[in-house]
mmCIF file of C-alpha atoms in Angstrom:
data_model
loop_
_atom_site.group_PDB
_atom_site.id
_atom_site.type_symbol
_atom_site.label_atom_id
_atom_site.label_comp_id
_atom_site.label_asym_id
_atom_site.label_seq_id
_atom_site.Cartn_x
_atom_site.Cartn_y
_atom_site.Cartn_z
ATOM 1 C CA MET Y 777 -0.104 0.285 0.035
ATOM 2 C CA GLY Y 778 1.523 3.196 -1.087
ATOM 3 C CA CYS Y 779 1.737 6.158 1.195
ATOM 4 C CA PHE Y 780 -1.080 8.297 -0.771
ATOM 5 C CA THR Y 781 -3.191 5.479 -0.264
ATOM 6 C CA PHE Y 782 -2.694 4.839 3.495
ATOM 7 C CA ILE Y 783 -3.592 8.290 3.826
ATOM 8 C CA LYS Y 784 -6.589 8.547 1.767
ATOM 9 C CA VAL Y 785 -7.952 5.317 3.829
ATOM 10 C CA MET Y 786 -7.126 6.817 6.992
ATOM 11 C CA MET Y 787 -8.906 10.315 5.712
ATOM 12 C CA ILE Y 788 -11.969 8.544 5.180
ATOM 13 C CA LEU Y 789 -12.089 6.277 7.845
ATOM 14 C CA PHE Y 790 -11.301 9.483 10.162
ATOM 15 C CA ASN Y 791 -13.908 11.682 8.527
ATOM 16 C CA LEU Y 792 -16.199 8.839 8.407
ATOM 17 C CA ALA Y 793 -15.956 9.032 12.615
ATOM 18 C CA ILE Y 794 -16.462 12.720 12.216
ATOM 19 C CA PHE Y 795 -19.533 12.219 9.969
ATOM 20 C CA LEU Y 796 -21.148 9.648 12.563
ATOM 21 C CA GLY Y 797 -20.573 11.657 15.667
ATOM 22 C CA GLY Y 798 -22.024 14.692 13.991
ATOM 23 C CA GLY Y 799 -24.921 12.840 12.905
ATOM 24 C CA THR Y 800 -25.417 11.215 16.709
ATOM 25 C CA LEU Y 801 -25.190 14.660 18.179
ATOM 26 C CA LEU Y 802 -27.398 16.005 15.438
ATOM 27 C CA GLY Y 803 -29.940 13.050 16.418
ATOM 28 C CA VAL Y 804 -29.712 13.790 20.494
ATOM 29 C CA GLY Y 805 -30.410 17.542 19.766
ATOM 30 C CA ILE Y 806 -33.537 17.102 17.598
ATOM 31 C CA TRP Y 807 -34.545 14.231 20.568
ATOM 32 C CA VAL Y 808 -34.025 16.667 23.096
ATOM 33 C CA THR Y 809 -35.552 19.335 21.165
ATOM 34 C CA VAL Y 810 -38.955 17.259 20.145
ATOM 35 C CA ASP Y 811 -39.492 14.919 23.327
ATOM 36 C CA GLN Y 812 -37.487 16.626 26.710
ATOM 37 C CA LYS Y 813 -39.344 14.346 29.178
ATOM 38 C CA SER Y 814 -38.205 11.233 27.510
ATOM 39 C CA PHE Y 815 -34.784 11.986 27.491
ATOM 40 C CA LEU Y 816 -34.868 13.497 31.214
ATOM 41 C CA ASP Y 817 -36.233 10.268 32.265
ATOM 42 C CA ILE Y 818 -33.726 8.181 30.588
ATOM 43 C CA PHE Y 819 -30.726 10.584 31.741
ATOM 44 C CA GLY Y 820 -32.100 11.622 34.983
ATOM 45 C CA THR Y 821 -31.961 14.813 37.193
ATOM 46 C CA PHE Y 822 -28.571 16.250 36.240
ATOM 47 C CA SER Y 823 -29.704 16.551 32.914
ATOM 48 C CA SER Y 824 -32.683 18.627 33.893
ATOM 49 C CA SER Y 825 -30.072 20.665 35.819
ATOM 50 C CA VAL Y 826 -28.070 20.995 32.864
ATOM 51 C CA LEU Y 827 -31.272 22.119 30.371
ATOM 52 C CA GLN Y 828 -32.190 24.613 32.944
ATOM 53 C CA VAL Y 829 -28.662 26.492 32.858
ATOM 54 C CA VAL Y 830 -28.596 26.458 28.718
ATOM 55 C CA ASN Y 831 -30.884 24.775 26.148
ATOM 56 C CA VAL Y 832 -28.287 22.440 25.050
ATOM 57 C CA SER Y 833 -30.771 21.091 22.482
ATOM 58 C CA TYR Y 834 -29.964 23.838 19.938
ATOM 59 C CA PHE Y 835 -26.197 23.688 20.638
ATOM 60 C CA LEU Y 836 -26.083 20.084 19.972
ATOM 61 C CA ILE Y 837 -27.933 20.508 16.761
ATOM 62 C CA VAL Y 838 -25.570 23.377 15.631
ATOM 63 C CA ILE Y 839 -22.148 21.241 16.562
ATOM 64 C CA GLY Y 840 -23.930 18.188 14.931
ATOM 65 C CA SER Y 841 -24.494 19.857 11.460
ATOM 66 C CA ILE Y 842 -20.907 21.289 11.692
ATOM 67 C CA LEU Y 843 -19.550 18.019 12.293
ATOM 68 C CA LEU Y 844 -21.921 16.451 9.450
ATOM 69 C CA VAL Y 845 -20.709 18.867 7.227
ATOM 70 C CA ILE Y 846 -16.931 18.418 7.964
ATOM 71 C CA GLY Y 847 -17.247 14.338 7.601
ATOM 72 C CA PHE Y 848 -19.071 14.665 4.184
ATOM 73 C CA LEU Y 849 -16.606 16.682 2.505
ATOM 74 C CA GLY Y 850 -13.745 14.936 4.134
ATOM 75 C CA CYS Y 851 -14.797 11.788 3.549
ATOM 76 C CA TYR Y 852 -16.897 11.802 0.351
ATOM 77 C CA GLY Y 853 -14.147 14.050 -1.017
ATOM 78 C CA ALA Y 854 -11.024 11.744 -0.187
ATOM 79 C CA GLN Y 855 -13.000 8.478 -1.855
ATOM 80 C CA LYS Y 856 -13.854 10.315 -4.900
ATOM 81 C CA GLU Y 857 -10.639 12.202 -4.897
ATOM 82 C CA SER Y 858 -12.356 15.311 -5.855
ATOM 83 C CA LYS Y 859 -10.186 18.635 -5.401
ATOM 84 C CA CYS Y 860 -13.232 20.362 -5.238
ATOM 85 C CA LEU Y 861 -14.516 18.844 -2.344
ATOM 86 C CA LEU Y 862 -10.927 18.629 -0.309
ATOM 87 C CA MET Y 863 -10.684 22.288 -0.862
ATOM 88 C CA MET Y 864 -14.090 22.900 0.778
ATOM 89 C CA PHE Y 865 -12.889 20.413 4.030
ATOM 90 C CA PHE Y 866 -10.033 22.358 4.092
ATOM 91 C CA SER Y 867 -11.457 25.910 4.203
ATOM 92 C CA VAL Y 868 -14.235 24.879 6.454
ATOM 93 C CA VAL Y 869 -11.494 23.539 8.776
ATOM 94 C CA LEU Y 870 -9.332 26.571 8.210
ATOM 95 C CA ILE Y 871 -12.383 28.768 8.926
ATOM 96 C CA ILE Y 872 -12.886 26.859 12.273
ATOM 97 C CA PHE Y 873 -9.392 27.223 13.113
ATOM 98 C CA ILE Y 874 -9.385 30.578 12.700
ATOM 99 C CA ALA Y 875 -12.011 31.443 14.891
ATOM 100 C CA GLU Y 876 -10.517 28.831 17.665
ATOM 101 C CA VAL Y 877 -7.499 31.171 17.382
ATOM 102 C CA ALA Y 878 -9.384 34.978 17.617
ATOM 103 C CA ALA Y 879 -11.733 32.605 20.645
ATOM 104 C CA ALA Y 880 -8.329 32.189 22.326
ATOM 105 C CA VAL Y 881 -6.801 35.727 21.994
ATOM 106 C CA VAL Y 882 -10.184 37.376 22.931
ATOM 107 C CA ALA Y 883 -10.066 35.045 25.873
ATOM 108 C CA LEU Y 884 -6.689 35.972 26.457
ATOM 109 C CA VAL Y 885 -7.011 39.686 26.241
ATOM 110 C CA TYR Y 886 -10.244 39.603 28.528
ATOM 111 C CA THR Y 887 -9.201 36.941 31.272
ATOM 112 C CA GLY Y 888 -8.566 39.446 33.829
ATOM 113 C CA LEU Y 889 -11.837 40.685 33.280
ATOM 114 C CA ALA Y 890 -13.750 37.443 33.075
ATOM 115 C CA GLU Y 891 -11.967 36.255 36.286
ATOM 116 C CA MET Y 892 -13.189 39.527 38.325
ATOM 117 C CA LEU Y 893 -16.459 38.911 37.131
ATOM 118 C CA LEU Y 894 -16.398 35.224 37.639
ATOM 119 C CA THR Y 895 -15.012 35.573 41.281
ATOM 120 C CA SER Y 896 -17.030 38.599 42.573
ATOM 121 C CA VAL Y 897 -20.649 36.627 41.119
ATOM 122 C CA VAL Y 898 -19.617 32.515 41.407
ATOM 123 C CA THR Y 899 -17.870 32.646 44.676
ATOM 124 C CA PRO Y 900 -20.662 34.697 47.242
ATOM 125 C CA LEU Y 901 -22.896 32.154 45.347
ATOM 126 C CA LEU Y 902 -20.890 29.040 46.277
ATOM 127 C CA LYS Y 903 -20.524 30.180 50.097
ATOM 128 C CA GLU Y 904 -24.534 31.372 50.182
ATOM 129 C CA LYS Y 905 -25.918 28.083 48.453
ATOM 130 C CA TYR Y 906 -23.650 25.481 48.045
ATOM 131 C CA GLY Y 907 -25.389 22.722 50.180
ATOM 132 C CA GLU Y 908 -28.716 24.661 50.239
ATOM 133 C CA ASP Y 909 -29.377 24.626 46.590
ATOM 134 C CA ASP Y 910 -29.695 21.051 45.412
ATOM 135 C CA SER Y 911 -29.658 21.896 41.689
ATOM 136 C CA LEU Y 912 -26.322 24.240 42.293
ATOM 137 C CA THR Y 913 -25.193 21.702 44.628
ATOM 138 C CA HIS Y 914 -25.365 18.749 42.285
ATOM 139 C CA ILE Y 915 -24.007 20.628 39.317
ATOM 140 C CA TRP Y 916 -20.820 22.005 41.293
ATOM 141 C CA ASN Y 917 -20.148 18.271 42.637
ATOM 142 C CA VAL Y 918 -20.094 16.796 39.078
ATOM 143 C CA THR Y 919 -17.952 19.757 37.890
ATOM 144 C CA MET Y 920 -15.500 19.146 40.628
ATOM 145 C CA GLU Y 921 -14.974 15.689 40.461
ATOM 146 C CA GLU Y 922 -15.038 15.565 36.356
ATOM 147 C CA VAL Y 923 -12.823 18.197 36.274
ATOM 148 C CA ARG Y 924 -10.798 17.297 39.570
ATOM 149 C CA CYS Y 925 -11.007 20.857 41.345
ATOM 150 C CA CYS Y 926 -12.338 22.659 43.882
ATOM 151 C CA GLY Y 927 -14.388 25.499 44.056
ATOM 152 C CA LEU Y 928 -14.028 28.339 41.196
ATOM 153 C CA ASN Y 929 -10.288 29.472 42.889
ATOM 154 C CA ASN Y 930 -9.624 26.598 45.719
ATOM 155 C CA TYR Y 931 -10.922 25.244 48.874
ATOM 156 C CA THR Y 932 -11.039 29.048 50.549
ATOM 157 C CA ASP Y 933 -14.183 29.341 48.621
ATOM 158 C CA PHE Y 934 -15.859 27.264 50.641
ATOM 159 C CA THR Y 935 -14.498 28.737 54.042
ATOM 160 C CA ASN Y 936 -17.045 30.422 56.305
ATOM 161 C CA SER Y 937 -19.591 29.157 53.976
ATOM 162 C CA THR Y 938 -22.798 27.847 54.798
ATOM 163 C CA TRP Y 939 -21.871 24.111 53.801
ATOM 164 C CA TYR Y 940 -18.521 24.655 55.835
ATOM 165 C CA GLU Y 941 -20.300 26.439 58.997
ATOM 166 C CA LYS Y 942 -23.169 23.557 59.035
ATOM 167 C CA TYR Y 943 -21.251 20.597 58.503
ATOM 168 C CA GLY Y 944 -17.541 21.682 59.556
ATOM 169 C CA VAL Y 945 -15.634 20.109 56.529
ATOM 170 C CA TYR Y 946 -14.608 20.972 52.902
ATOM 171 C CA PRO Y 947 -16.840 19.132 50.114
ATOM 172 C CA ALA Y 948 -15.288 15.676 49.326
ATOM 173 C CA PRO Y 949 -13.895 16.537 45.656
ATOM 174 C CA CYS Y 950 -11.943 19.240 47.327
ATOM 175 C CA CYS Y 951 -9.955 16.499 49.475
ATOM 176 C CA ASN Y 952 -8.711 14.714 46.061
ATOM 177 C CA GLY Y 953 -5.589 16.471 44.920
ATOM 178 C CA THR Y 954 -7.436 18.816 42.753
ATOM 179 C CA HIS Y 955 -6.586 22.095 41.155
ATOM 180 C CA PRO Y 956 -8.682 25.344 40.645
ATOM 181 C CA CYS Y 957 -11.425 25.154 38.688
ATOM 182 C CA ASN Y 958 -11.112 28.156 36.517
ATOM 183 C CA ASP Y 959 -7.321 27.149 35.586
ATOM 184 C CA THR Y 960 -6.742 27.544 31.660
ATOM 185 C CA LEU Y 961 -5.379 24.976 29.844
ATOM 186 C CA ALA Y 962 -3.706 25.165 26.366
ATOM 187 C CA ALA Y 963 -5.716 24.746 23.821
ATOM 188 C CA GLN Y 964 -4.748 21.426 21.048
ATOM 189 C CA GLU Y 965 -4.624 22.426 17.635
ATOM 190 C CA VAL Y 966 -2.857 19.683 16.386
ATOM 191 C CA VAL Y 967 -6.073 17.676 15.251
ATOM 192 C CA PRO Y 968 -7.240 20.644 12.668
ATOM 193 C CA ILE Y 969 -3.513 21.405 11.588
ATOM 194 C CA ALA Y 970 -3.203 17.589 11.092
ATOM 195 C CA ALA Y 971 -6.805 17.750 8.798
ATOM 196 C CA MET Y 972 -5.665 20.651 6.805
ATOM 197 C CA ALA Y 973 -2.409 19.304 6.037
ATOM 198 C CA VAL Y 974 -3.567 16.021 4.981
ATOM 199 C CA SER Y 975 -6.325 17.338 2.894
ATOM 200 C CA MET Y 976 -3.714 19.897 1.389
ATOM 201 C CA TYR Y 977 -1.537 16.653 0.916
ATOM 202 C CA LEU Y 978 -4.146 14.691 -1.179
ATOM 203 C CA TYR Y 979 -5.250 17.920 -2.927
ATOM 204 C CA CYS Y 980 -1.853 18.360 -4.326
ATOM 205 C CA HIS Y 981 -0.953 14.692 -5.049
ATOM 206 C CA LEU Y 982 -3.964 14.314 -7.303
ATOM 207 C CA ASP Y 983 -2.305 17.097 -9.670
ATOM 208 C CA GLN Y 984 0.562 14.973 -9.926
ATOM 209 C CA LYS Y 985 -1.762 11.624 -11.284
#
């Protein structure tokens, strides 16, 4: 198997996975929009809490649709060796990559303001409502366990809080070697860059055939 054939097959399989994942997200988004009750019956109270915070169905529909388009362009373009579809795939991924970089720059510029707003709003909320409001407590417990963090900043967010005064201990997730929940992890841009490189390789190689 030549290098071109191998890359072509991997491009097809990778984008087929993206296409199927996009279809799944789109299906779930439509399901939540059409029949939210059955969705909540299956996935329980946490889903209800999340849906109260953000209308996740429309988010899933948008993301699923984008992934469907990207997966189709990449998979079908590689399978048919279509320069037009490969260039469209490259363009879409490039636009997404540029948008991510722009968002990262904006986030970096306004990090101080965002942290100040979060600290002024979330920290008092944790001190007053954690342990009292079941929905807020459940969402924060799941967040701290999954992200392995403690509060927005650290355990001091719970010092002199309603929870601490009532039980005399910090929440369990704070005792497992955690880090602040507002730590910003570096964006991993390897996947979109690699996707653009592979699509451009296939595109240029077609000129030589």
